Tab-separated table of C-alpha atoms in Angstrom:
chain	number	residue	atom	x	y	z
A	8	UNK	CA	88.476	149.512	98.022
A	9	UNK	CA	87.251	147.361	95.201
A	10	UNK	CA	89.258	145.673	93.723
A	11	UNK	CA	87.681	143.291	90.655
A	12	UNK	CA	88.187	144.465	87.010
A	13	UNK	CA	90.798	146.748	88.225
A	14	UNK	CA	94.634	146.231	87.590
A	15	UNK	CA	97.077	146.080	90.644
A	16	UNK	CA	101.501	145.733	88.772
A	17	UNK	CA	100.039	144.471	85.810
A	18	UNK	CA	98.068	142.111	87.482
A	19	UNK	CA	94.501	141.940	86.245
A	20	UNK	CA	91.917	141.467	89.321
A	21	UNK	CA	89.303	138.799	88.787
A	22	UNK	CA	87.459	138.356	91.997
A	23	UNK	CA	87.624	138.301	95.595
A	24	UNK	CA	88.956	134.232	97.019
A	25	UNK	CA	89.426	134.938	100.424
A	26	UNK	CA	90.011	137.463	103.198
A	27	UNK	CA	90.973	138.179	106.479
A	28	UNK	CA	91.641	141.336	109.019
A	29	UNK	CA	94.728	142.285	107.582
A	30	UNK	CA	94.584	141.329	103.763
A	31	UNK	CA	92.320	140.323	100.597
A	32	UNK	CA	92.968	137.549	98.616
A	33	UNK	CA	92.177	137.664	94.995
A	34	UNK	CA	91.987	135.410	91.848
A	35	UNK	CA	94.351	137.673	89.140
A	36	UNK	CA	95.752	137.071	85.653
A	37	UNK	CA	99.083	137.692	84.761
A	38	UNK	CA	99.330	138.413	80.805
A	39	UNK	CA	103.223	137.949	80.388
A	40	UNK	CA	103.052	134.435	81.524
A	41	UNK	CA	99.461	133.835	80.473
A	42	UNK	CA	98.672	132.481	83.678
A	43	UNK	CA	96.351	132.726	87.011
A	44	UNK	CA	97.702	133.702	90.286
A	45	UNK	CA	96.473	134.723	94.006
A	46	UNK	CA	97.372	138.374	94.597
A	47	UNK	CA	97.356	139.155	98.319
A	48	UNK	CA	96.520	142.828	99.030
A	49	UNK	CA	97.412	144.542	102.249
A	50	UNK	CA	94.422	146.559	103.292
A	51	UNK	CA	95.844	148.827	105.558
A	52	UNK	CA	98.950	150.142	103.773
A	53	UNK	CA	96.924	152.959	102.079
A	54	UNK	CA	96.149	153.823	105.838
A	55	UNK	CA	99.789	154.716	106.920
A	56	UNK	CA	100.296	151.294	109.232
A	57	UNK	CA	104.014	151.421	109.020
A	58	UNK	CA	104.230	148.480	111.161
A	59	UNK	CA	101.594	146.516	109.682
A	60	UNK	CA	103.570	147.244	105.760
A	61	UNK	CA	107.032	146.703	107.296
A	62	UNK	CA	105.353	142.931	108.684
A	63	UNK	CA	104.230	142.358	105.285
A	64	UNK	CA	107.275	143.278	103.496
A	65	UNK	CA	108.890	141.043	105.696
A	66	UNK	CA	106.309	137.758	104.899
A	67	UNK	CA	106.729	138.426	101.203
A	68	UNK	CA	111.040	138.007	101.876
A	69	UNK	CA	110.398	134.879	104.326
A	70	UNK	CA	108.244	132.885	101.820
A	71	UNK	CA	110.376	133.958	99.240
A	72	UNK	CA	113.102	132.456	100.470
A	73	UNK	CA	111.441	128.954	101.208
A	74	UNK	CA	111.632	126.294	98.728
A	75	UNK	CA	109.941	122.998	99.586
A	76	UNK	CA	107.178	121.171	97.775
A	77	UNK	CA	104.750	121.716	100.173
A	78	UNK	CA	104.690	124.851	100.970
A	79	UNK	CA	103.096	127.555	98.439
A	80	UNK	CA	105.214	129.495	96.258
A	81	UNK	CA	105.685	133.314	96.192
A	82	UNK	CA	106.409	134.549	93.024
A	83	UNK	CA	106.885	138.595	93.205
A	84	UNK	CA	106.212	141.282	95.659
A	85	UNK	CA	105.199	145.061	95.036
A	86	UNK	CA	103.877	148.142	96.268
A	87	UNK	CA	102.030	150.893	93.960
A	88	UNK	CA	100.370	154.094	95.333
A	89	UNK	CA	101.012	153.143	99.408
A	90	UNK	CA	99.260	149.470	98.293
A	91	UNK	CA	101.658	146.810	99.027
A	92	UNK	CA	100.560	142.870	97.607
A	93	UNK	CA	102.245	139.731	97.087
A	94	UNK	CA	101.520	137.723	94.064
A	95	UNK	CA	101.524	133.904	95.024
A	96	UNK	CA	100.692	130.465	93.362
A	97	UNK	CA	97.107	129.792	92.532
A	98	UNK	CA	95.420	126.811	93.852
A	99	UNK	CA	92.298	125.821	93.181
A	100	UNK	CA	91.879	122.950	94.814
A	101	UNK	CA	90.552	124.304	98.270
A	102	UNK	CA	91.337	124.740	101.513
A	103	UNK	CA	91.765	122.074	104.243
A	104	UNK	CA	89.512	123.336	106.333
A	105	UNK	CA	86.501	122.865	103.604
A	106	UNK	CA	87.428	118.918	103.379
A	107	UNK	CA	86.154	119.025	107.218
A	108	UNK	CA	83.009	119.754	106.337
A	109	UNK	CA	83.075	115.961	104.953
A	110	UNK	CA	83.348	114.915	108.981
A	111	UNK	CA	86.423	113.153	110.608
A	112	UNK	CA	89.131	110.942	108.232
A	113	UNK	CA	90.680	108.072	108.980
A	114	UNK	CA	94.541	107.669	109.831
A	115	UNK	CA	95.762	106.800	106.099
A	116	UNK	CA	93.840	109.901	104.731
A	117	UNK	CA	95.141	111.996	107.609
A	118	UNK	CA	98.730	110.494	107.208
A	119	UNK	CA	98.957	111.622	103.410
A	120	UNK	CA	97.847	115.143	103.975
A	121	UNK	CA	99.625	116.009	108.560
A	122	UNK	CA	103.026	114.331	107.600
A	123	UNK	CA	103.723	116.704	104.787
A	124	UNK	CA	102.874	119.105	106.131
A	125	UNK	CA	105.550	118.605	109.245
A	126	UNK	CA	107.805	118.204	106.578
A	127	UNK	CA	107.504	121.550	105.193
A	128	UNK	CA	107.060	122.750	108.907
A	129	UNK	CA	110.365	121.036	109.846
A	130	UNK	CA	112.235	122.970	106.573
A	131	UNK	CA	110.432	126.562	107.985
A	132	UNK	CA	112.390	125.683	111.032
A	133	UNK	CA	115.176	125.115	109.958
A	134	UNK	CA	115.182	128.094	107.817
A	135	UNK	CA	114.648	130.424	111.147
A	136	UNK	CA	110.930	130.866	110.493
A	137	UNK	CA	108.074	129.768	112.751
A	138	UNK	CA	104.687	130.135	111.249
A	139	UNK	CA	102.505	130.981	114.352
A	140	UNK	CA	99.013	130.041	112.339
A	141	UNK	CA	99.035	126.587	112.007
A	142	UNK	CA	95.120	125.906	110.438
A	143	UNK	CA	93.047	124.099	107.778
A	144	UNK	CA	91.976	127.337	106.290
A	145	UNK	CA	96.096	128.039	105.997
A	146	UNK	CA	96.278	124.386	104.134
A	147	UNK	CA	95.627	124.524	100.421
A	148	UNK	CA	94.595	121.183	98.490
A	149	UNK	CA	96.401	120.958	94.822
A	150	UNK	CA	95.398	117.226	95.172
A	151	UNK	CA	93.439	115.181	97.399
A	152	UNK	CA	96.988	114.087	98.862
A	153	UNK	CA	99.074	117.379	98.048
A	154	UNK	CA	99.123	119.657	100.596
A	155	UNK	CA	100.109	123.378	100.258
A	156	UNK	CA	101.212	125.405	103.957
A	157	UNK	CA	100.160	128.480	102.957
A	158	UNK	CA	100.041	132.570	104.564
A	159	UNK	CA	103.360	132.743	106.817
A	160	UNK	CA	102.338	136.944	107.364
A	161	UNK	CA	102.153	135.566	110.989
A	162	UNK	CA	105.716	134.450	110.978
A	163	UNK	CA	108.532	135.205	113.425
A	164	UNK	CA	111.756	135.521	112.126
A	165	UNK	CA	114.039	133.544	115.255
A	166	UNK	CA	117.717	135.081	115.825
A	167	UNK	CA	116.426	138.889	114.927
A	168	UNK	CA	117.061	141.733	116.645
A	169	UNK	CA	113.312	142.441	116.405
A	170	UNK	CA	110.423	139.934	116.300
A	171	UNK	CA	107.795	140.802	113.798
A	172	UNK	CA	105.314	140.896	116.962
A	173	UNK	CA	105.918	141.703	120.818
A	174	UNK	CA	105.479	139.925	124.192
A	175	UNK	CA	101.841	140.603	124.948
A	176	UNK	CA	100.050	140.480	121.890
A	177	UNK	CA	98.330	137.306	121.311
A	178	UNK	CA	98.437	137.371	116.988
A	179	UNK	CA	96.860	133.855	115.383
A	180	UNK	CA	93.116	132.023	114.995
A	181	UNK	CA	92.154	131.808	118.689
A	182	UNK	CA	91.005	127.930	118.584
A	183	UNK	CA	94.793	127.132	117.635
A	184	UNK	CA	96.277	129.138	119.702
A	185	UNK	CA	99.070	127.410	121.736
A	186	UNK	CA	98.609	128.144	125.282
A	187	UNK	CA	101.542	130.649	125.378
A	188	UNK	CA	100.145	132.217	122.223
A	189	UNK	CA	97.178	133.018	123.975
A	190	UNK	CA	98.700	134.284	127.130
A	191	UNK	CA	100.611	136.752	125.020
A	192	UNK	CA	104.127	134.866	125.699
A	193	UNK	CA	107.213	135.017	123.023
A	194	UNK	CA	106.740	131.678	121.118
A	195	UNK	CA	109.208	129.558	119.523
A	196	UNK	CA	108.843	126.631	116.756
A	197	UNK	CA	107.051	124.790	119.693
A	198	UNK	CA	103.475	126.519	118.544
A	199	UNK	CA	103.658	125.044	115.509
A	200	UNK	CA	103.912	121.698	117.227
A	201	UNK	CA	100.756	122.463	119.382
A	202	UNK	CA	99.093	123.848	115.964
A	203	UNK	CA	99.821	121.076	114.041
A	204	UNK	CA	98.799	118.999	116.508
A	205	UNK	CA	95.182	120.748	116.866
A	206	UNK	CA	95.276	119.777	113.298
A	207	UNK	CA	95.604	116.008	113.625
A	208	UNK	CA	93.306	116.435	116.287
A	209	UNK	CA	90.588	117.850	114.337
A	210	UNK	CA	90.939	115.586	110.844
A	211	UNK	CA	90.303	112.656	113.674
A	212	UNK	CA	87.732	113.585	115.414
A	213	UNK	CA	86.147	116.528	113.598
A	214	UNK	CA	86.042	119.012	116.621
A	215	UNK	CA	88.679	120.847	117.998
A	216	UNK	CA	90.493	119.984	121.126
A	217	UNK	CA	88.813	123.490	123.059
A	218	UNK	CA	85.922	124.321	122.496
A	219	UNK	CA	83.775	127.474	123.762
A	220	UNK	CA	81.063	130.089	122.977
A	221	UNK	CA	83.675	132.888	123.131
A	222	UNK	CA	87.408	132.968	121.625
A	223	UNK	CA	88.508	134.140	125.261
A	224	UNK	CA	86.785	130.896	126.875
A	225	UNK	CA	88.393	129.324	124.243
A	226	UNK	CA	92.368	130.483	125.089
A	227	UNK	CA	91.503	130.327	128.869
A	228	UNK	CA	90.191	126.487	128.645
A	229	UNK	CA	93.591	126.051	127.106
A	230	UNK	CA	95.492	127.600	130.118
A	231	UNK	CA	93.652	125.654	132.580
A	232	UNK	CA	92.393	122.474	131.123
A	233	UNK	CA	93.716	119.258	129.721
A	234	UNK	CA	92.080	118.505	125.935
A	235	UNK	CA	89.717	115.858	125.648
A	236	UNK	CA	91.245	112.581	124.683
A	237	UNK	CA	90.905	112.448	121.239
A	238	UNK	CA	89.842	108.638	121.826
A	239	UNK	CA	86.745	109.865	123.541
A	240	UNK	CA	85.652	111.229	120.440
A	241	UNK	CA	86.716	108.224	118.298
A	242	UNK	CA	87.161	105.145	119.677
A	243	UNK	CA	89.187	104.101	115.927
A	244	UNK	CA	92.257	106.049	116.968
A	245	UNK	CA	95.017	103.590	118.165
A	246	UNK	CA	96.416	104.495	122.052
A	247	UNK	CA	99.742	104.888	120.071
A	248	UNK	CA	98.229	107.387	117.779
A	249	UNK	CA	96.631	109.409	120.611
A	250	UNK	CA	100.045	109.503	122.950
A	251	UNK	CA	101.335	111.307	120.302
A	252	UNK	CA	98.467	113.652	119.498
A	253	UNK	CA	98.225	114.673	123.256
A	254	UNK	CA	102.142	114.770	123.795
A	255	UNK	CA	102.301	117.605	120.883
A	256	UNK	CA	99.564	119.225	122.336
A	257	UNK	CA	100.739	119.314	125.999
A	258	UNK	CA	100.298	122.860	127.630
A	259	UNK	CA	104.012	123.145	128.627
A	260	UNK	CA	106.271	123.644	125.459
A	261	UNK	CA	109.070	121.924	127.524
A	262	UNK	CA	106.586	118.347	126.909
A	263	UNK	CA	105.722	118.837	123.827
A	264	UNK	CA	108.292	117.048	121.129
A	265	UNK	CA	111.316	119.138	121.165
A	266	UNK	CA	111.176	119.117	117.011
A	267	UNK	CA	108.623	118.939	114.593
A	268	UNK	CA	111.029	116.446	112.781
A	269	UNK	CA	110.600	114.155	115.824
A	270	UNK	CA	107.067	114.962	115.660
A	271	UNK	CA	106.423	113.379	112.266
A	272	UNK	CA	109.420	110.952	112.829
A	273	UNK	CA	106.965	109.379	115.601
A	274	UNK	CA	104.071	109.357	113.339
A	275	UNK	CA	105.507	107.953	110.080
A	276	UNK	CA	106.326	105.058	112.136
A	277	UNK	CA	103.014	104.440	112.800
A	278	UNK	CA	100.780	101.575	110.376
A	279	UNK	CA	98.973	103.479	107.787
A	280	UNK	CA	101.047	106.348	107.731
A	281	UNK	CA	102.106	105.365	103.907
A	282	UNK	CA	98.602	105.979	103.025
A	283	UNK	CA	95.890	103.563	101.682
A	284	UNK	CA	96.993	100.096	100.143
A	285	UNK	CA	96.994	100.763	96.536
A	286	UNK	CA	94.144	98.790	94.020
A	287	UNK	CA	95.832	95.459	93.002
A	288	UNK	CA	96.734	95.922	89.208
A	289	UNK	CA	94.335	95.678	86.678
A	290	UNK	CA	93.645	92.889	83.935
A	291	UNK	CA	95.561	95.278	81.030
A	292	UNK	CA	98.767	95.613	83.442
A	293	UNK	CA	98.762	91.528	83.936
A	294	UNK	CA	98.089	90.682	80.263
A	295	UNK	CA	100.551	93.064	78.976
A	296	UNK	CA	103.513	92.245	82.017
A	297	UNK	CA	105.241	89.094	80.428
A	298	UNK	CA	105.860	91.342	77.188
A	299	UNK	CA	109.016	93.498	79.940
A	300	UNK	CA	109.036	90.816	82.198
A	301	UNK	CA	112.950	90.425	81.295
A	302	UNK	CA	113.152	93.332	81.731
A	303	UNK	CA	111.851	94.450	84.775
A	304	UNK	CA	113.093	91.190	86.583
A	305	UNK	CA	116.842	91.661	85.123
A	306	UNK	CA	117.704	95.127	85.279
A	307	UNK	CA	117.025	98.388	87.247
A	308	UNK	CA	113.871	100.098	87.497
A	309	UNK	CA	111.724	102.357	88.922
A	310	UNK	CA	108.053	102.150	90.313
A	311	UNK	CA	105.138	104.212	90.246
A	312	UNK	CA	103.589	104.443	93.809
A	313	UNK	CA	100.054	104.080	93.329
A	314	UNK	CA	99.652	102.722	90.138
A	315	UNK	CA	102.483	99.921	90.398
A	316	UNK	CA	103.776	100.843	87.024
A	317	UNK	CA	107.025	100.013	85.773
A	318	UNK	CA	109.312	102.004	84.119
A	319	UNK	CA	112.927	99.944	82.768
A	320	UNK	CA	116.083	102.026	83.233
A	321	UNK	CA	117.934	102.483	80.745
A	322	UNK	CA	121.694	100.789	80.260
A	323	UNK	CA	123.212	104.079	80.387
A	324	UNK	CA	125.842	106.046	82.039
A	325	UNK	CA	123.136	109.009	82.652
A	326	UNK	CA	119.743	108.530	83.460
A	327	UNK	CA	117.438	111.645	82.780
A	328	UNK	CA	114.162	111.902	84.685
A	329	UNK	CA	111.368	114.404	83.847
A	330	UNK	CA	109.004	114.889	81.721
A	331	UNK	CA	107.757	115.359	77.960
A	332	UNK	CA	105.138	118.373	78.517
A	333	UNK	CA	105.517	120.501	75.969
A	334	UNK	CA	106.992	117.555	73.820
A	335	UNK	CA	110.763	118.386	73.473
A	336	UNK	CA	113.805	117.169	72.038
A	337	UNK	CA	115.543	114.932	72.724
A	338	UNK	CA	112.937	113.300	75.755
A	339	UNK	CA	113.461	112.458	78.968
A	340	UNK	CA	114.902	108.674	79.099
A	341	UNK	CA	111.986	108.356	81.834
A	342	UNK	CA	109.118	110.056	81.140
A	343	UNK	CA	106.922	110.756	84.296
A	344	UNK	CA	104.052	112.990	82.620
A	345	UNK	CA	102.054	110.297	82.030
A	346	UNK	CA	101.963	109.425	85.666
A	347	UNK	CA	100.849	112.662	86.722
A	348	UNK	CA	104.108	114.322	86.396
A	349	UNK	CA	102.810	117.835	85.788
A	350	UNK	CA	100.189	117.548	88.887
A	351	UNK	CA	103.066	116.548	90.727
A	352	UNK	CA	105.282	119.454	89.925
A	353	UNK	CA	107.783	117.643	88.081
A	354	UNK	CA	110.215	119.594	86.114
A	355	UNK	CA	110.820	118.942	82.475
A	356	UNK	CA	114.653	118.243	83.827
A	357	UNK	CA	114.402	117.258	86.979
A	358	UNK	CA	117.203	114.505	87.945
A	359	UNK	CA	119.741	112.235	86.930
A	360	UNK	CA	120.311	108.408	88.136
A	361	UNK	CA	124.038	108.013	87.455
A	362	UNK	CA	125.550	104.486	87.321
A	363	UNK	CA	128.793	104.559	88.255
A	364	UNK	CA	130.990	101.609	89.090
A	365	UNK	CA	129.440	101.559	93.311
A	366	UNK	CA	126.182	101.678	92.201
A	367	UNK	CA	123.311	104.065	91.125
A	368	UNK	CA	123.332	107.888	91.992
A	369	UNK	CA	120.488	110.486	92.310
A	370	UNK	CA	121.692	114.250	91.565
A	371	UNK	CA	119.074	117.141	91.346
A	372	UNK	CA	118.937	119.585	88.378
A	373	UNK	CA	117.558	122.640	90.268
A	374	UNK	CA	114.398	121.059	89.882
A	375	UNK	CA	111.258	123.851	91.197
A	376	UNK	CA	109.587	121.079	93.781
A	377	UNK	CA	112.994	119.378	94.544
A	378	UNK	CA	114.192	115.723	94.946
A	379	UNK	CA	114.190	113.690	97.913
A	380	UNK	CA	116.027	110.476	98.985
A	381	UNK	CA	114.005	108.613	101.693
A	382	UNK	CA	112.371	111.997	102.760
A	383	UNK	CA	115.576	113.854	102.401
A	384	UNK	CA	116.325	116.590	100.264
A	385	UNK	CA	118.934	115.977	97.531
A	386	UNK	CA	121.047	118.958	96.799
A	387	UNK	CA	122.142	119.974	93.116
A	388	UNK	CA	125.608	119.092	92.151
A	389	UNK	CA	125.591	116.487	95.347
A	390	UNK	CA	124.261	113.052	93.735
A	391	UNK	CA	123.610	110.249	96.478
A	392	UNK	CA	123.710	106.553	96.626
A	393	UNK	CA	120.752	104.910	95.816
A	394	UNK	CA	119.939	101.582	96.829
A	395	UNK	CA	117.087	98.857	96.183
A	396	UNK	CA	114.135	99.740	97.979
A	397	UNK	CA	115.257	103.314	98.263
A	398	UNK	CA	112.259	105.640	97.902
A	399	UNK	CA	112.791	108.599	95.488
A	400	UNK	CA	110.172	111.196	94.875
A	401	UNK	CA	110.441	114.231	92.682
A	402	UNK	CA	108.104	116.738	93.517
A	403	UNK	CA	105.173	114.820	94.861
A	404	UNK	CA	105.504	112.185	92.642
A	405	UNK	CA	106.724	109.182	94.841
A	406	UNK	CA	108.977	105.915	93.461
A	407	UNK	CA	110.465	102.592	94.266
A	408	UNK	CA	113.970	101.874	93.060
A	409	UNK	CA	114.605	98.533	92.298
A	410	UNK	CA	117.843	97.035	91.278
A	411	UNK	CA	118.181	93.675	90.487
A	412	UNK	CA	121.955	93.670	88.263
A	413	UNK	CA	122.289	91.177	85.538
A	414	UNK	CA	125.176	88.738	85.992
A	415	UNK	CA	126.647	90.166	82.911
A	416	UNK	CA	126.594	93.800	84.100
A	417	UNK	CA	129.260	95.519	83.122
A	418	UNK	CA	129.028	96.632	86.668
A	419	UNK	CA	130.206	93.360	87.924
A	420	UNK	CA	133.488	93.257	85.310
């Protein structure tokens, strides 16, 4: 059925963005909120696939339930007249698997984009869900260095009574298959290891670790054969670097890393996995530095990753962090909208710094993209310590906390 002009729960079809066997992806409007979305239609549920609408049902409740930053956002599921759809966040940014077509990346670029992604992987898992299609077309792009996992309708739910698919059936993208994917084994959060690693694999070397002239050839290679040595394909990828790449892909799940979290553990220790060295500042930040320098040498303060700006604290019991987009009243104490804030997926109210008599605290305000300590999640109503050279990012907006306390401090009285 076609779909464009037409209205699907008040949803207003613009076009067609994407498709595969079991769905259609569209570009819709959403008049109460006055804003764009991706509406996912099932196309067999008009055709009486009870099985096939029970599995979708059941993706739309899974993604719902996920919260991370990198990891797209459902926002409402309905059927109307036996078609069932979930409405999702629109991205227009792209897919990962269209930034291929630029040829292999280097480590830093690969780094910003693979080790989120394990994040949000490692939060799946620990949710109960395995994703089971682990791609570039399934990685969305709302920056350069923001990546969005994206279409869990292949998901297993682990500790059911009932998987969402059955021993035998191999369900997934055939050159990212895991090896007991394709033999038509039960899988556990292991094939997301061996997908992600395909991943890294291809953003390397810009070919996949199997390849074939037929997706059968493809998933027996995979049975039977070792993968090429990523290193054979380019020589710039440290031995470290390609240990790790080859352990994650290793046939037997037992070898592989027995977490994703130890997964990306392994590769955020490697150099360059913080990305590309930022631009040194430019003549305006120099010339205009000695007009805070008391400031910024004297007090507490955070720092813009990436830019290098510097933004005071202030002297307060409560710090509020978030951002002035619409302009409200009173304003955040530190603004971050002018540092991207909104790209980022900062909230408006999105966390306070408390200084307390130990120190400096981060709490969360039930912030949409959440806030993160070091790389770990800080829970509303549960504020942390926070120390100098602690990384804090809210959303994907990353900062340095400094804290150098003035001998006067009423801290130190």
């Amino acid at each position: 059925m076609n779909w464009i002009g037409r209205t699907l729960g008040g949803y207003q079809i613009s076009e067609e963005i994407g498709r595969g066997g079991m769905a259609r992806v569209y570009r819709a409007y959403q008049p109460q909120l006055e804003r764009w979305v991706a509406l996912k239609v099932l196309m067999t549920a008009g055709m009486g696939d009870r099985e096939f609408l029970n599995r979708f049902r059941r993706e739309a409740k899974a993604i719902a339930a996920l919260r991370h930053p990198n990891i797209l956002t459902i926002y409402d599921y309905g059927e109307e007249k036996g078609i069932a759809y979930i409405v999702m966040e629109y991205v227009d940014g792209g897919t990962l698997k269209a930034r291929l077509t630029e040829g292999p990346m280097e480590w830093p670029d690969v780094a910003t984009l693979v080790i989120p992604i394990g994040h949000a992987l490692t939060y799946a898992h620990s949710q109960g869900i395995v994703h089971r299609d682990v791609k570039p077309g399934n990685v969305l792009l709302a920056r350069t260095d923001w990546p969005l996992l994206a279409d869990f309708g292949l998901v297993k739910l682990l500790g059911g009574q009932q998987g969402i698919t059955k021993p035998g059936t191999s369900i997934g993208t055939p050159a990212y298959l895991s090896p007991e994917q394709a033999a038509g084994e039960e899988v556990d959060h292991r094939s997301d290891i061996y997908g992600l690693g395909i991943v890294l694999y291809e953003l390397l070397t810009g070919h996949v670790p199997f390849e074939a002239d037929s997706p059968f050839e493809m998933m027996l290679l995979r049975l039977r054969e070792p993968p090429v040595p990523p290193r054979h394909l380019n020589p710039r990828i440290t031995s470290e670097l390609e240990a790790i790449i080859l352990r994650a892909l290793a046939r037997i799940p037992a070898a592989r890393y027995p977490t994703m979290e130890a997964l990306v553990d392994d590769l955020s220790r490697l150099p360059g996995a913080g990305g590309r060295a930022t631009s040194p500042p430019t003549e305006l930040s120099k010339t205009t530095m000695p007009l805070n320098s008391f400031v910024v040498t004297t007090g507490p303060r955070l720092v813009v990753a990436g830019t290098g700006a510097i933004l005071p604290l202030p002297w307060q019991e409560v710090v509020l962090i978030g951002r002035a987009d619409p302009p409200v009243t009173p304003p955040p104490d530190v603004d971050l909208e002018p540092y991207g804030g909104d790209r980022a997926g900062v909230s408006r109210q999105h966390a306070h710094l408390l200084r307390r008599p130990e120190g400096w605290l981060l709490d969360d305000l039930h912030s949409t993209n959440g806030t993160f300590l070091n790389d770990v999640p800080v829970l509303p109503g549960q504020p942390v310590r926070v120390r100098s050279g602690d990384t804090i990012r809210c959303g994907q907006l990353t900062l340095k906390f400094h804290e150098k306390v003035d001998p006067t401090s009423p801290l130190l009285s």
